[in-house]
Short mmCIF file of C-alpha atoms in Angstrom, two decimals:
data_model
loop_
_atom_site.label_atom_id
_atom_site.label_comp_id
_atom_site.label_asym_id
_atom_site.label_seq_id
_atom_site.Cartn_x
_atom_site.Cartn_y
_atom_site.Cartn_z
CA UNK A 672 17.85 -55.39 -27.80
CA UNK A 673 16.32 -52.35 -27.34
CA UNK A 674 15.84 -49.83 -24.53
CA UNK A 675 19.01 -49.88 -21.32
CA UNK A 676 19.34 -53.36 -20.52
CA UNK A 677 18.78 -54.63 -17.06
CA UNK A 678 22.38 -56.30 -15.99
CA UNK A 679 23.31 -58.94 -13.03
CA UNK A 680 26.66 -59.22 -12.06
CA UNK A 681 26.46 -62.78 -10.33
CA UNK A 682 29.41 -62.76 -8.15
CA UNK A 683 30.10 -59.08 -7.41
CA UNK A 684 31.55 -59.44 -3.93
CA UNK A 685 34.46 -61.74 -5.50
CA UNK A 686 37.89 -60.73 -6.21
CA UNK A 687 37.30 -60.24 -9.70
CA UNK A 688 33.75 -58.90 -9.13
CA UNK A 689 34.66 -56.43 -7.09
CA UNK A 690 37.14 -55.15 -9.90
CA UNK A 691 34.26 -54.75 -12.45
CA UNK A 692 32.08 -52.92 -10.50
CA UNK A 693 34.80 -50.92 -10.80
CA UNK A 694 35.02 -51.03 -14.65
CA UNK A 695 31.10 -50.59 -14.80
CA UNK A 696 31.88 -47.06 -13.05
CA UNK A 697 34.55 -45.72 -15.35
CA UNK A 698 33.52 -47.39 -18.74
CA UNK A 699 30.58 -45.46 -20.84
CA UNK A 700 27.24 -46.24 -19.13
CA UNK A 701 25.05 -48.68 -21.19
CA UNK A 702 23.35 -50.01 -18.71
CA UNK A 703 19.61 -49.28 -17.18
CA UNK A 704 19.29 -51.18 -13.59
CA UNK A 705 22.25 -52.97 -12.31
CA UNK A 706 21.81 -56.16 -9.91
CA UNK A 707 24.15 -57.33 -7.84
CA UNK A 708 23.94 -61.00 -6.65
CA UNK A 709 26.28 -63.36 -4.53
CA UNK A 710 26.27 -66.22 -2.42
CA UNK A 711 23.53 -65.82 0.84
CA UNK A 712 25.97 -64.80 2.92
CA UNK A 713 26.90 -61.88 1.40
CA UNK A 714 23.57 -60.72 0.63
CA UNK A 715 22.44 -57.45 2.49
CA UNK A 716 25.75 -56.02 1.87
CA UNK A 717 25.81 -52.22 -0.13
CA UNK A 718 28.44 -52.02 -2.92
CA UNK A 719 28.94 -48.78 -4.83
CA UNK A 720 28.11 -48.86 -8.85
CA UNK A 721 28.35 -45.66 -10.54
CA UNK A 722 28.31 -43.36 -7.37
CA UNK A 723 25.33 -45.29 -5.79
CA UNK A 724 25.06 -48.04 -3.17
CA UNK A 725 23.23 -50.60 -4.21
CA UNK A 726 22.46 -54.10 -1.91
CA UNK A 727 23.86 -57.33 -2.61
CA UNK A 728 20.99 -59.75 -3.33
CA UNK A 729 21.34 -63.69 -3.03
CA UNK A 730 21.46 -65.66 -6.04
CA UNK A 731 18.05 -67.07 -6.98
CA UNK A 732 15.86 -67.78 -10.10
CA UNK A 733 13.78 -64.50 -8.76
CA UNK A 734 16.65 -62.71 -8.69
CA UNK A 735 17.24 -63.59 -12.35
CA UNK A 736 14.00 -62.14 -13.22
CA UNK A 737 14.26 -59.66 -15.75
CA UNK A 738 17.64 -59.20 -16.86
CA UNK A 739 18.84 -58.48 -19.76
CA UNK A 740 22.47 -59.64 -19.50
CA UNK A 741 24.33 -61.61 -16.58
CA UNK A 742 27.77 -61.26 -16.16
CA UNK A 743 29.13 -64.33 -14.30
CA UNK A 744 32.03 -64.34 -12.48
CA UNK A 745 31.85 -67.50 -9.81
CA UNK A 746 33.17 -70.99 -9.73
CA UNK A 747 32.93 -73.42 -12.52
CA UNK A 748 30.71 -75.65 -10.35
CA UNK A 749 28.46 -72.90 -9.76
CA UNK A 750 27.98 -71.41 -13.40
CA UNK A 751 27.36 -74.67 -14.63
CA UNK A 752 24.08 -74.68 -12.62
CA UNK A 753 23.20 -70.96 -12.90
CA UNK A 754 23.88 -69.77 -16.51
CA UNK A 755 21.37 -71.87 -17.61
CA UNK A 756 18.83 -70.86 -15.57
CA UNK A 757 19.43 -67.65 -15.85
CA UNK A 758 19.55 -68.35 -19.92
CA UNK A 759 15.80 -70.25 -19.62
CA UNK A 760 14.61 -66.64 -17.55
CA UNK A 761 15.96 -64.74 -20.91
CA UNK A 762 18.88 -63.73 -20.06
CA UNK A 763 22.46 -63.68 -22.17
CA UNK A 764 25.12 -65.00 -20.17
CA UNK A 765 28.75 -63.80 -19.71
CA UNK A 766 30.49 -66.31 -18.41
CA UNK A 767 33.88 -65.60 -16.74
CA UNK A 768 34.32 -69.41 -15.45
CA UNK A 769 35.81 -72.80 -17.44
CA UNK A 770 32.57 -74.01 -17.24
CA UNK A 771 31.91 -73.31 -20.96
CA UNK A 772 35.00 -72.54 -22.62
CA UNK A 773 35.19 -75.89 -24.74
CA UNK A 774 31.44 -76.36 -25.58
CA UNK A 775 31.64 -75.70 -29.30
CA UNK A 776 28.20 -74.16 -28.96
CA UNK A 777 29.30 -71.14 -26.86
CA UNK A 778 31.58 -68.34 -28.25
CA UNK A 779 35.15 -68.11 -26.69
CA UNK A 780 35.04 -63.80 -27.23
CA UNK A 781 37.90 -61.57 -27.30
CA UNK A 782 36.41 -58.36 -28.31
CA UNK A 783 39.71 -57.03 -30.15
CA UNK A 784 40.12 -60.46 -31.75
CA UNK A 785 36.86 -62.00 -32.74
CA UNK A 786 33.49 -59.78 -31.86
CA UNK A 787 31.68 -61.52 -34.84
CA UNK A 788 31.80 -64.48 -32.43
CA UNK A 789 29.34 -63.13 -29.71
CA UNK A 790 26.79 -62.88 -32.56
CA UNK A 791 26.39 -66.71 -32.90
CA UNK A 792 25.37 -67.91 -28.58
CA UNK A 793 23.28 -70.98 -29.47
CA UNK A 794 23.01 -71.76 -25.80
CA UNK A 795 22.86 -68.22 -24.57
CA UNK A 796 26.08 -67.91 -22.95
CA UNK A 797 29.32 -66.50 -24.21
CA UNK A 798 32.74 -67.55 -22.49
CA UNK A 799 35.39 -65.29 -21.63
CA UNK A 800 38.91 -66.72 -21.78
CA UNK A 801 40.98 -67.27 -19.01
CA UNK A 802 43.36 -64.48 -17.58
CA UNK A 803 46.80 -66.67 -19.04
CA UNK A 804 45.28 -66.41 -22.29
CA UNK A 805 43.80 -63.00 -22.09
CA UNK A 806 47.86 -61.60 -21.16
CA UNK A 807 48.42 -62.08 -25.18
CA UNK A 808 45.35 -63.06 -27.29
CA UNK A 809 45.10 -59.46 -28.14
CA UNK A 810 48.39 -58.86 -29.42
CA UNK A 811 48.63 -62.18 -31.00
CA UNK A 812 45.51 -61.96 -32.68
CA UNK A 813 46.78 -58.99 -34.16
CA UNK A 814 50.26 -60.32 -35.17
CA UNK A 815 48.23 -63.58 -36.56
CA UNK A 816 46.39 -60.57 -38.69
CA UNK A 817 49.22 -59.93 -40.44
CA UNK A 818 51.82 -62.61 -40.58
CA UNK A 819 49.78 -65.90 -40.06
CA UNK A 820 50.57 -67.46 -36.84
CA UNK A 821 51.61 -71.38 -36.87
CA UNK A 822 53.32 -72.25 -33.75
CA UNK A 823 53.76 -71.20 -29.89
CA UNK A 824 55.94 -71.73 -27.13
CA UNK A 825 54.40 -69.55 -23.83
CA UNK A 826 56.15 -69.42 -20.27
CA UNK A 827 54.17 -67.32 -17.99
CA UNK A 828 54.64 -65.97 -14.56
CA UNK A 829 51.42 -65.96 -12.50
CA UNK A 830 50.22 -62.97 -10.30
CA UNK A 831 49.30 -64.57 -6.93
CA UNK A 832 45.69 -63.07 -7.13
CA UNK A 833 44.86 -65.76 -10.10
CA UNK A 834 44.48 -67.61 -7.59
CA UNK A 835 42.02 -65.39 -5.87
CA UNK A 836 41.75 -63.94 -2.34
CA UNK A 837 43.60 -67.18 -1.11
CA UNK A 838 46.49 -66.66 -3.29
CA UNK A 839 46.96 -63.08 -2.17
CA UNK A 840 46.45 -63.62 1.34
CA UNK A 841 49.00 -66.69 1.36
CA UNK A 842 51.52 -64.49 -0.53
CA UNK A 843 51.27 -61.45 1.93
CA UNK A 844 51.36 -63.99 5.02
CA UNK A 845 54.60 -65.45 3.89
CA UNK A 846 56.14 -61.45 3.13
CA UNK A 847 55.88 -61.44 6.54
CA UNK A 848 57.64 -64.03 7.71
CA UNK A 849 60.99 -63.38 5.25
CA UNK A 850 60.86 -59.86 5.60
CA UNK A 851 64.27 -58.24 7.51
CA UNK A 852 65.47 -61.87 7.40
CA UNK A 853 68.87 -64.18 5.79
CA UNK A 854 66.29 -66.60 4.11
CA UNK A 855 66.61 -67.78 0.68
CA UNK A 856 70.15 -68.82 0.98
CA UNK A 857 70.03 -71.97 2.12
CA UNK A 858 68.35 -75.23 1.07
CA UNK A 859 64.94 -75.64 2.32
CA UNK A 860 65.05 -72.34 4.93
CA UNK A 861 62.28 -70.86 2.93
CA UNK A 862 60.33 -73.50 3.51
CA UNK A 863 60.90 -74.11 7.14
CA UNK A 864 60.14 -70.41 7.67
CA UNK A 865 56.35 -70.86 5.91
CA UNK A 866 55.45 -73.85 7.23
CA UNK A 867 52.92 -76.05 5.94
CA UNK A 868 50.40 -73.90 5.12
CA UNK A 869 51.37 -72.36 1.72
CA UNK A 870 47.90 -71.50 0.87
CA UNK A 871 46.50 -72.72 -2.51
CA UNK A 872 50.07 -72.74 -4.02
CA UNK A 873 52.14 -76.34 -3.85
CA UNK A 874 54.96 -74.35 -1.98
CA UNK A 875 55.82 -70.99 -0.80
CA UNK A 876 55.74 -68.33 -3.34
CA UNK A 877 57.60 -66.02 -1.35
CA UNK A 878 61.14 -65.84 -2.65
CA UNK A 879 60.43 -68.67 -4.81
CA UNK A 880 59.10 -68.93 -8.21
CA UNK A 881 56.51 -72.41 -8.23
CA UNK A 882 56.12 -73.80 -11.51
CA UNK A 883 52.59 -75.01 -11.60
CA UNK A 884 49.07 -73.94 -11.69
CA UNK A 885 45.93 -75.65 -12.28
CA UNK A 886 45.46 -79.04 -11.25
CA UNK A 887 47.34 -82.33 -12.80
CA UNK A 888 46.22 -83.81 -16.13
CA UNK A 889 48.05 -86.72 -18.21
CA UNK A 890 51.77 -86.54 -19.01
CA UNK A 891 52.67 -84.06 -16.89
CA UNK A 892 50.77 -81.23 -17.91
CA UNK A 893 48.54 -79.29 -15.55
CA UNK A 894 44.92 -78.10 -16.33
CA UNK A 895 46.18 -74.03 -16.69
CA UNK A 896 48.26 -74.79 -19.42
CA UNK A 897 46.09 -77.57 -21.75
CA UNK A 898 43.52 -74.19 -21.20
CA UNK A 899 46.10 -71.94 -22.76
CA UNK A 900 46.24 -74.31 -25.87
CA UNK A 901 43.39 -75.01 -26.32
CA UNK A 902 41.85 -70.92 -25.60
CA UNK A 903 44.36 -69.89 -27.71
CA UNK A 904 43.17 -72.10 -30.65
CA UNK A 905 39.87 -71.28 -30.31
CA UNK A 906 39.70 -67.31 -30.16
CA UNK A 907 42.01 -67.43 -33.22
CA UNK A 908 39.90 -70.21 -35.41
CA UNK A 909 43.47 -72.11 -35.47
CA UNK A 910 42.00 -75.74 -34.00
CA UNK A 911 45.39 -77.12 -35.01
CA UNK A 912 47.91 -74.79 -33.43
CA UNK A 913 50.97 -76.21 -32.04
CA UNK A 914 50.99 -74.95 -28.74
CA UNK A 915 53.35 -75.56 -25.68
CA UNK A 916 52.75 -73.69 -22.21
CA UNK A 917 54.73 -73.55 -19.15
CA UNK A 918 52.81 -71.94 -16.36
CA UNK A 919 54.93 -70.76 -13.44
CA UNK A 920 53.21 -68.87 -10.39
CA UNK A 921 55.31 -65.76 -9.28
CA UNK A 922 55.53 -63.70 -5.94
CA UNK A 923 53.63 -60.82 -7.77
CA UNK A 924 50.12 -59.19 -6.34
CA UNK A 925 48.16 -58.30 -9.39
CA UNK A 926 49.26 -58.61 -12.88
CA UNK A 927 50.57 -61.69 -15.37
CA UNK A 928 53.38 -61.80 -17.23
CA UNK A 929 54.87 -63.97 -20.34
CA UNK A 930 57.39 -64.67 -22.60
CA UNK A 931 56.13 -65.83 -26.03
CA UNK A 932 58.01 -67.48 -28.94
CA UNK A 933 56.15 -67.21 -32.44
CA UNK A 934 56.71 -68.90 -35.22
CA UNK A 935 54.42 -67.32 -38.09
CA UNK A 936 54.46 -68.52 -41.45
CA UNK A 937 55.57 -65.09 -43.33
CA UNK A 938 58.76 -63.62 -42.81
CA UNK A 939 58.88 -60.74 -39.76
CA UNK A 940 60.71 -57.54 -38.96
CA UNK A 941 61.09 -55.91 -35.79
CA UNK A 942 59.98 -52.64 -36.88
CA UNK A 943 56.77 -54.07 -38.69
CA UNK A 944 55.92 -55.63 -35.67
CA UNK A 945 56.52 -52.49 -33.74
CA UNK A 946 54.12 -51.09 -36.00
CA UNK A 947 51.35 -53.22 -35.58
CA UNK A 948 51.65 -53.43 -31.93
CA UNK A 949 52.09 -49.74 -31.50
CA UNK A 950 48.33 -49.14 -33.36
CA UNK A 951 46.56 -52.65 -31.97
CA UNK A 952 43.46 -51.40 -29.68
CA UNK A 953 44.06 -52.86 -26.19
CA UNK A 954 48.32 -52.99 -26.52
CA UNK A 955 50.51 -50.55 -25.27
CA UNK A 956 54.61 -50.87 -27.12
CA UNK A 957 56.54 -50.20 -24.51
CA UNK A 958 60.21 -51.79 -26.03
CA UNK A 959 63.21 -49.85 -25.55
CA UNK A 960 65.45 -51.96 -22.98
CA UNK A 961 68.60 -49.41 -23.50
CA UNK A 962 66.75 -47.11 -21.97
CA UNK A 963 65.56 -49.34 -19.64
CA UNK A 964 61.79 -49.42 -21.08
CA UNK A 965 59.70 -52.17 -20.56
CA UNK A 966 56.72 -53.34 -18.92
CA UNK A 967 56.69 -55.44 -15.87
CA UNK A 968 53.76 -56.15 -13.54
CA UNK A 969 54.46 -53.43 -10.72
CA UNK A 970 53.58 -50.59 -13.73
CA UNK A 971 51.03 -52.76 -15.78
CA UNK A 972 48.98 -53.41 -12.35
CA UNK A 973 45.52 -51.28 -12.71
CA UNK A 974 45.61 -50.51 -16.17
CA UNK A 975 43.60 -51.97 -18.72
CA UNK A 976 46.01 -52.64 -22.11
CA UNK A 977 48.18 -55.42 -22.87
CA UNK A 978 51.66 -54.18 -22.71
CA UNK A 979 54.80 -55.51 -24.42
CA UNK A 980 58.06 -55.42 -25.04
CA UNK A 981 61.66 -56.96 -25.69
CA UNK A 982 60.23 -57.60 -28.77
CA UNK A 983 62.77 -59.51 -30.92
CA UNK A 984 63.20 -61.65 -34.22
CA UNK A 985 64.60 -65.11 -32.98
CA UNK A 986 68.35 -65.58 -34.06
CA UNK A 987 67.61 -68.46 -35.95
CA UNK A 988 64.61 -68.36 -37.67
CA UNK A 989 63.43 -65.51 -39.44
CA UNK A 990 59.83 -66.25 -39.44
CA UNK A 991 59.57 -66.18 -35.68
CA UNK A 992 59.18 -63.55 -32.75
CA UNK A 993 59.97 -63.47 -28.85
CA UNK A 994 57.99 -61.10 -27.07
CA UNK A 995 57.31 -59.88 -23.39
CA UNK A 996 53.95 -59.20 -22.75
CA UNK A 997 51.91 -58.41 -19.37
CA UNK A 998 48.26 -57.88 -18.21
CA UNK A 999 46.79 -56.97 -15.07
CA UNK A 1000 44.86 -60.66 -14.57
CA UNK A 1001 41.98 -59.09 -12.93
CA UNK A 1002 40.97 -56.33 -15.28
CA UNK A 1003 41.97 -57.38 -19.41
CA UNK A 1004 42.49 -60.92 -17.68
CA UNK A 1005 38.76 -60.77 -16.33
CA UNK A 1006 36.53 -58.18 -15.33
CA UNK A 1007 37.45 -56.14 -18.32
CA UNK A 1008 37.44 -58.52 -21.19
CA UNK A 1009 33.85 -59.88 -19.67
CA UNK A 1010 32.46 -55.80 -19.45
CA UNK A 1011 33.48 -55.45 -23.42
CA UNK A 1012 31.74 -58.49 -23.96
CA UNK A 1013 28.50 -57.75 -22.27
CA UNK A 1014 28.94 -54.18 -24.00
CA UNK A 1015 28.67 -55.65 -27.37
CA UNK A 1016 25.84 -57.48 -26.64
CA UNK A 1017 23.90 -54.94 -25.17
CA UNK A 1018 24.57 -52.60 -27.97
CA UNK A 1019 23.11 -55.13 -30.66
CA UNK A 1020 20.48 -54.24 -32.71
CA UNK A 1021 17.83 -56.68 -34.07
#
């Protein structure tokens, strides 16, 4: 690729699109003209990019003409019909979506992890993981560097704004309602005080903690957490990687959280792992719980790094690791991860 690439960010008056235009203004500026492109009815609107308004423009094969690089961030539904069209107008795709995340023909790129992987796009389009996965891959990948990673257990607790503007909206509503109140100490008053509509969640997230996210698939497990397996296995070339996830949604804003237990197949130390984390691009240590020291969404929230702590060797296996980690879900957990990827593509050379 040669020359400033031309880049569409297909979505960019989202939740998550609004974040990267963000990113596109504080990251190093590859880019030559930037497109922004929505649904109709948010075309017209000005957004700022790098200190300049530019208008929204409605998604459309014209649109698509000329670019370099599109950076999706839409429904599944959606980038299933537009990446490849905007592939077939020459165009590598970006895709922050589920749309393509188990084709075997497109990359599943964490740019810390596996870069090589955006190299080989047989289709066009490179996948960005999910923002569950993206709370850990990157220190993972680096602890699977070193000590060979061969089983994991994951709990997480889900940021409301995974959910999108519906999550956070439904989250701040019911604040409202409990605030200055004696709620939360009965059975069911919680409830009763929400009502019916509990927004995209299956009950109120407000003084609660709902475990589920995703949508139901067989035995019991839910679509969020077969996507952790199976995103996990992938970005690490590990097809076979036992892998059990619990995902719980929390009544947090912005930022994921999760507790991970690692089994690896060489022996581990605390202070070898401390080491590796400490000098991982994209992870912030932060593990000294005498002190008080450790991350938790309300500090993580805005920044771009995987943080962790509580970092421990279990009590009854010395092969094996329990970590905290967090990740604010809409920048490493999206926007960001997508930006690095898109960076590395438009900084190939043929």
């Amino acid at each position: 690729m040669t020359g400033r690439p031309t880049l569409a960010v297909v979505g960019a008056t989202g939740t998550v699109g609004t974040v990267l235009l963000r990113i596109l203004s504080q990251r190093a500026d590859v880019w030559g003209e930037i497109r922004l492109l929505a649904s109709p009815r948010s075309a017209g609107r000005k957004l700022a990019v790098r200190g300049e308004q530019v208008e929204v423009v409605a998604l459309s094969e014209e649109a698509l003409d000329g670019v370099d690089i599109a950076l999706f961030d839409v429904p599944d539904e959606v980038a299933a019909r537009w990446a490849p069209i905007a592939v077939a107008k020459g165009a590598v795709v970006v895709d922050s979506s589920g749309a393509f995340r188990a084709d075997p023909e497109v990359p599943l790129v964490v740019p810390e992890v596996n870069a090589h992987a955006a190299r080989r796009r047989p289709r066009g389009i490179v996948s960005s993981p999910g923002c569950t996965t993206l709370t850990m891959i990157v220190a993972l990948g680096a602890l699977h560097a070193e000590f060979g990673l061969r089983e994991l257990v994951v709990s997480s607790y889900q940021a409301v704004s995974g959910a999108g503007q519906a999550g956070v909206a439904a989250l701040r509503r019911q604040l409202s309602l409990v605030a200055g109140t004696e709620l939360g100490t009965a059975p069911g008053d919680v409830r009763r005080a929400v009502g019916d509509d509990t927004g995209p969640f299956a009950d109120p997230v407000a003084l609660n903690v709902v475990p589920w996210a995703g949508s139901p698939r067989e035995e019991g497990w839910s679509s969020q957490e077969l996507d952790v397996r199976e995103e996990t296995r992938k970005v690490l070339g590990l097809p076979r990687l036992p892998v059990a996830v619990t995902c719980v949604r929390v009544p947090v804003i912005t930022a994921h959280s999760l507790t991970v237990h690692a089994r690896f197949e060489d022996e581990v130390t605390v202070d070898r792992t401390h080491e590796i984390l400490a000098t991982a691009p994209g992870v912030v240590l932060c593990d000294d719980p005498a002190a008080g020291e450790f991350p938790t969404p309300a500090d993580v929230v805005g920044t771009d790094p995987t943080w962790v702590g509580r970092v421990r060797r279990a009590l009854d296996d010395p092969t094996a690791l329990d970590l905290f980690l967090c990740a604010d879900n809409l920048r490493k957990g999206a926007a960001l991860n997508a930006t690095q990827i898109a960076e590395l593509v438009a900084t190939e050379r043929d």
